[in-house]
Short mmCIF file of C-alpha atoms in Angstrom, two decimals:
data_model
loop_
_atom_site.label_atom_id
_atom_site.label_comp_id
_atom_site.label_asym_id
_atom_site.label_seq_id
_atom_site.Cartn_x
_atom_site.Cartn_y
_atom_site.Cartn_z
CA UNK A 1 -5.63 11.66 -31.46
CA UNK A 2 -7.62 13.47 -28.32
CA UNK A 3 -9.04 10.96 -25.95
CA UNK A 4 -12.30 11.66 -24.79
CA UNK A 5 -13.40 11.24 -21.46
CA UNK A 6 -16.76 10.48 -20.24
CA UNK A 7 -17.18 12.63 -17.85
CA UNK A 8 -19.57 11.20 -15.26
CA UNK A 9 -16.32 8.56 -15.45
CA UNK A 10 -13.59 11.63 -14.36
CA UNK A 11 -16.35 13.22 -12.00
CA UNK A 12 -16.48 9.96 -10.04
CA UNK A 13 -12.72 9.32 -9.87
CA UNK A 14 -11.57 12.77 -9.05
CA UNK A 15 -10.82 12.92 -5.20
CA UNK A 16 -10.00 15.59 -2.78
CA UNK A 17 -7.30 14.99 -0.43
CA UNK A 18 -5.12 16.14 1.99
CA UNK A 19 -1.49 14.83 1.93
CA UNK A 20 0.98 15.41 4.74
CA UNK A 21 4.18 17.17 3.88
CA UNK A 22 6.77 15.59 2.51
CA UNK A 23 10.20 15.62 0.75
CA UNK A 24 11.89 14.38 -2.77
CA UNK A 25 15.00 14.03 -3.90
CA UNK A 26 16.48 14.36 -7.46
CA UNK A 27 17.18 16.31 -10.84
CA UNK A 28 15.96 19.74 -10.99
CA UNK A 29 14.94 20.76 -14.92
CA UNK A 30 14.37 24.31 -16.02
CA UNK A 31 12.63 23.91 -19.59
CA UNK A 32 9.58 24.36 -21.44
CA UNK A 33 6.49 21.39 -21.91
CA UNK A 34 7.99 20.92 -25.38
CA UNK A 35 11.77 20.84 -24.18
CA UNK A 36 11.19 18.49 -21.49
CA UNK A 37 9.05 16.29 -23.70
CA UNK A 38 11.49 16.27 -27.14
CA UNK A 39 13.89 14.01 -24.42
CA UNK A 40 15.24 16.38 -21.38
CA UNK A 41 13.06 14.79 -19.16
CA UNK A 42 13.46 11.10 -20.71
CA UNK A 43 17.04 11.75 -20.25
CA UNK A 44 17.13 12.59 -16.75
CA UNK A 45 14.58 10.17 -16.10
CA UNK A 46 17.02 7.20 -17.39
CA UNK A 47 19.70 8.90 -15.08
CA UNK A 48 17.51 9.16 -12.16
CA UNK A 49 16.88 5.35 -12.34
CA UNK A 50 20.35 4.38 -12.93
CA UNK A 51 21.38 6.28 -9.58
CA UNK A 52 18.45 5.82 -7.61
CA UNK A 53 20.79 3.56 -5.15
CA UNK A 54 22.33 6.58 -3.92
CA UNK A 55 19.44 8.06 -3.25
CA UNK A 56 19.17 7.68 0.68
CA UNK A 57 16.26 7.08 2.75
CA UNK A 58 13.91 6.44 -0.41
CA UNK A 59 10.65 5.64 0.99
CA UNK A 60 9.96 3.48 -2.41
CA UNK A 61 10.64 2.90 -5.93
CA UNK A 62 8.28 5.15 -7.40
CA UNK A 63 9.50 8.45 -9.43
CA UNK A 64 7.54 11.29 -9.08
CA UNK A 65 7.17 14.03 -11.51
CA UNK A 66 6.96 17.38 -9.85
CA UNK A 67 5.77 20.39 -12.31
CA UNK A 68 6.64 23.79 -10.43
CA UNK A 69 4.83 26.80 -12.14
CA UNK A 70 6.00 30.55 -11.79
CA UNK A 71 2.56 32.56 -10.24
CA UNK A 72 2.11 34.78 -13.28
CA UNK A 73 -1.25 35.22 -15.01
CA UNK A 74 0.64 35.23 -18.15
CA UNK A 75 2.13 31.85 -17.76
CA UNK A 76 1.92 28.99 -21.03
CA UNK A 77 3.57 25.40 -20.02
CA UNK A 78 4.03 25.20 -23.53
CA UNK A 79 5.89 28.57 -24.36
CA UNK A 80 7.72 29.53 -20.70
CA UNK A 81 10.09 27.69 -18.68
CA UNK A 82 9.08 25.95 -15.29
CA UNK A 83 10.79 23.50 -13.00
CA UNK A 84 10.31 20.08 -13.54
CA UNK A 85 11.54 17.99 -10.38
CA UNK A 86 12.07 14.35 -11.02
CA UNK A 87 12.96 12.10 -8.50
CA UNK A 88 11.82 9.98 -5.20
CA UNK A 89 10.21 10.73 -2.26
CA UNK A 90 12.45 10.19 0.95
CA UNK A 91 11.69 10.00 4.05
CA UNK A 92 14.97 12.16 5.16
CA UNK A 93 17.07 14.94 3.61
CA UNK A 94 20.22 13.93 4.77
CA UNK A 95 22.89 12.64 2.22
CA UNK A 96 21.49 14.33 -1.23
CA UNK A 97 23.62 12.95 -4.57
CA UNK A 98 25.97 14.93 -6.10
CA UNK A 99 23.76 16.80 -8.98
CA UNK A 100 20.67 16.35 -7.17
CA UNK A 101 18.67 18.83 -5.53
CA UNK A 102 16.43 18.07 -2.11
CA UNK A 103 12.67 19.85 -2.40
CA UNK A 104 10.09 19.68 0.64
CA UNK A 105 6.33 19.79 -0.07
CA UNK A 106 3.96 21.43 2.38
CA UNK A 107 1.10 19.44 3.83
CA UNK A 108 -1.57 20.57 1.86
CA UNK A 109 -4.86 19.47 -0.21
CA UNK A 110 -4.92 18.12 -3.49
CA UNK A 111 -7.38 17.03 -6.50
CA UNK A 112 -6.29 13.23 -7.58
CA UNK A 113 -6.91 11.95 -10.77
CA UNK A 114 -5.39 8.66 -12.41
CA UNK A 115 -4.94 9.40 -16.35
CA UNK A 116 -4.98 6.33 -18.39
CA UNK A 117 -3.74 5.77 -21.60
CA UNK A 118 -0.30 6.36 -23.40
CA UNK A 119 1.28 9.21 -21.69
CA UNK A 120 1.42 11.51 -24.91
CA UNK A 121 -2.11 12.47 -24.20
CA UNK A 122 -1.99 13.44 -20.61
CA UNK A 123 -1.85 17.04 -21.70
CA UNK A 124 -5.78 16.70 -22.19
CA UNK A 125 -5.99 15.37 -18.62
CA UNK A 126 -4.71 18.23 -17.54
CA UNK A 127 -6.46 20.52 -19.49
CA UNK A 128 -9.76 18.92 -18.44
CA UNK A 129 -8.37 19.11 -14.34
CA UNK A 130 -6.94 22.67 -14.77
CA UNK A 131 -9.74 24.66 -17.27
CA UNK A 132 -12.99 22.66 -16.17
CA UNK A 133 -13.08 20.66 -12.69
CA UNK A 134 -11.43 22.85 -10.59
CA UNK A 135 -13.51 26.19 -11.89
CA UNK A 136 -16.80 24.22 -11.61
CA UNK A 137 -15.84 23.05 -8.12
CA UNK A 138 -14.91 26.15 -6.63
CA UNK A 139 -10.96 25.56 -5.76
CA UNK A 140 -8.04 27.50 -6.99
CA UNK A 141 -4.78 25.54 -8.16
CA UNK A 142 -1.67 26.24 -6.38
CA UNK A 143 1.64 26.44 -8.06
CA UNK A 144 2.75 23.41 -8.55
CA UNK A 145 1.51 19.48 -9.09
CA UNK A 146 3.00 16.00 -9.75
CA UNK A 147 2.30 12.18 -11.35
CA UNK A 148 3.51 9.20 -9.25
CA UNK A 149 4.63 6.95 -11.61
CA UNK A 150 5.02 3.50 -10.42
CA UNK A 151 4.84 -0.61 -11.54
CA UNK A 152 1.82 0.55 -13.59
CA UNK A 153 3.63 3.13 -15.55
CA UNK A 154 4.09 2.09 -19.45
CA UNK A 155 4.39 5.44 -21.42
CA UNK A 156 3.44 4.19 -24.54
CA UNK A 157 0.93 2.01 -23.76
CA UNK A 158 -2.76 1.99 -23.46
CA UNK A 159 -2.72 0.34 -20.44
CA UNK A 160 -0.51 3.06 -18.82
CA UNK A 161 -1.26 4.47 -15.62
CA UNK A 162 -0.32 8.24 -13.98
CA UNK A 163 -1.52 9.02 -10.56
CA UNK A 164 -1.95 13.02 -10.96
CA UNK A 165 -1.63 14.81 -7.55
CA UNK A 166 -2.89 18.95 -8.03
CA UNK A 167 -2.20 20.97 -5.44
CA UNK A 168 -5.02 23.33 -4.39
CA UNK A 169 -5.57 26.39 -2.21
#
């Protein structure tokens, strides 16, 4: 089922932003949409929780989903491989887990969108940010974005909540 959006409703809520830079901690996936969706990412997800104690200097309990693209015109999410980076933000980069990986994100600006709705259909959220808003508003994506997901985040809910951060140039 495709969700439609009204979109006076997704004109009003999108936001431009600037975020300072930052830095996350956690598991570094090389797969495809389809391959981190069929339970790679559920997996690591799961495992991310379960060791998020070690995890030093955690600024707070809420995972972040980073999505790093390759910058090739050719590029399908759902047929290539890309880097998903799941983990927490920290506040230092000092004492990174065994099996984890340490990423820092430039300061830089950002469209901000919260999807709502079972998290099977944020593909069409995406689609809408990436093909339609940021064309008609004259920005150009960067290579990489990310979803916050924190206490409102039920994936198979309708009441879920994703905070979508994309990073623009």
């Amino acid at each position: 089922m495709i969700r439609v959006y009204p979109l006076e409703e997704i004109f009003m809520e999108m936001k431009v932003i600037t975020l300072p830079a930052f830095h996350i901690v956690g598991y570094s996936i090389e797969a495809t949409v389809e391959e981190f969706e069929s339970g790679l990412g559920k997996s690591h997800y799961h495992k991310l929780v379960e060791r998020k104690d070690e995890i030093q200097y955690r600024k707070n309990d809420n995972v972040m989903l980073m999505q790093m693209y390759p910058i090739n015109e050719d590029f399908n999410a759902k047929t290539d491989k890309f880097t998903h980076l799941l983990g927490y933000e920290v506040t230092s980069l000092e004492n990174v887990p065994s099996e984890m990986i340490s990423h820092e994100v430039p300061e830089s600006q950002y469209v901000t969108y919260t999807h709502r709705g079972v998290e099977s259909e944020i593909g069409d959220t995406y689609d809408y940010v990436y093909r339609q808003w940021v064309c008609e508003n004259g920005h150009e994506p960067k290579d990489y974005d990310f979803e916050i997901w924190d206490e409102r985040y039920q994936p198979e809910s309708p009441n879920n909540e994703i905070d979508i951060y994309v990073a623009l140039q």
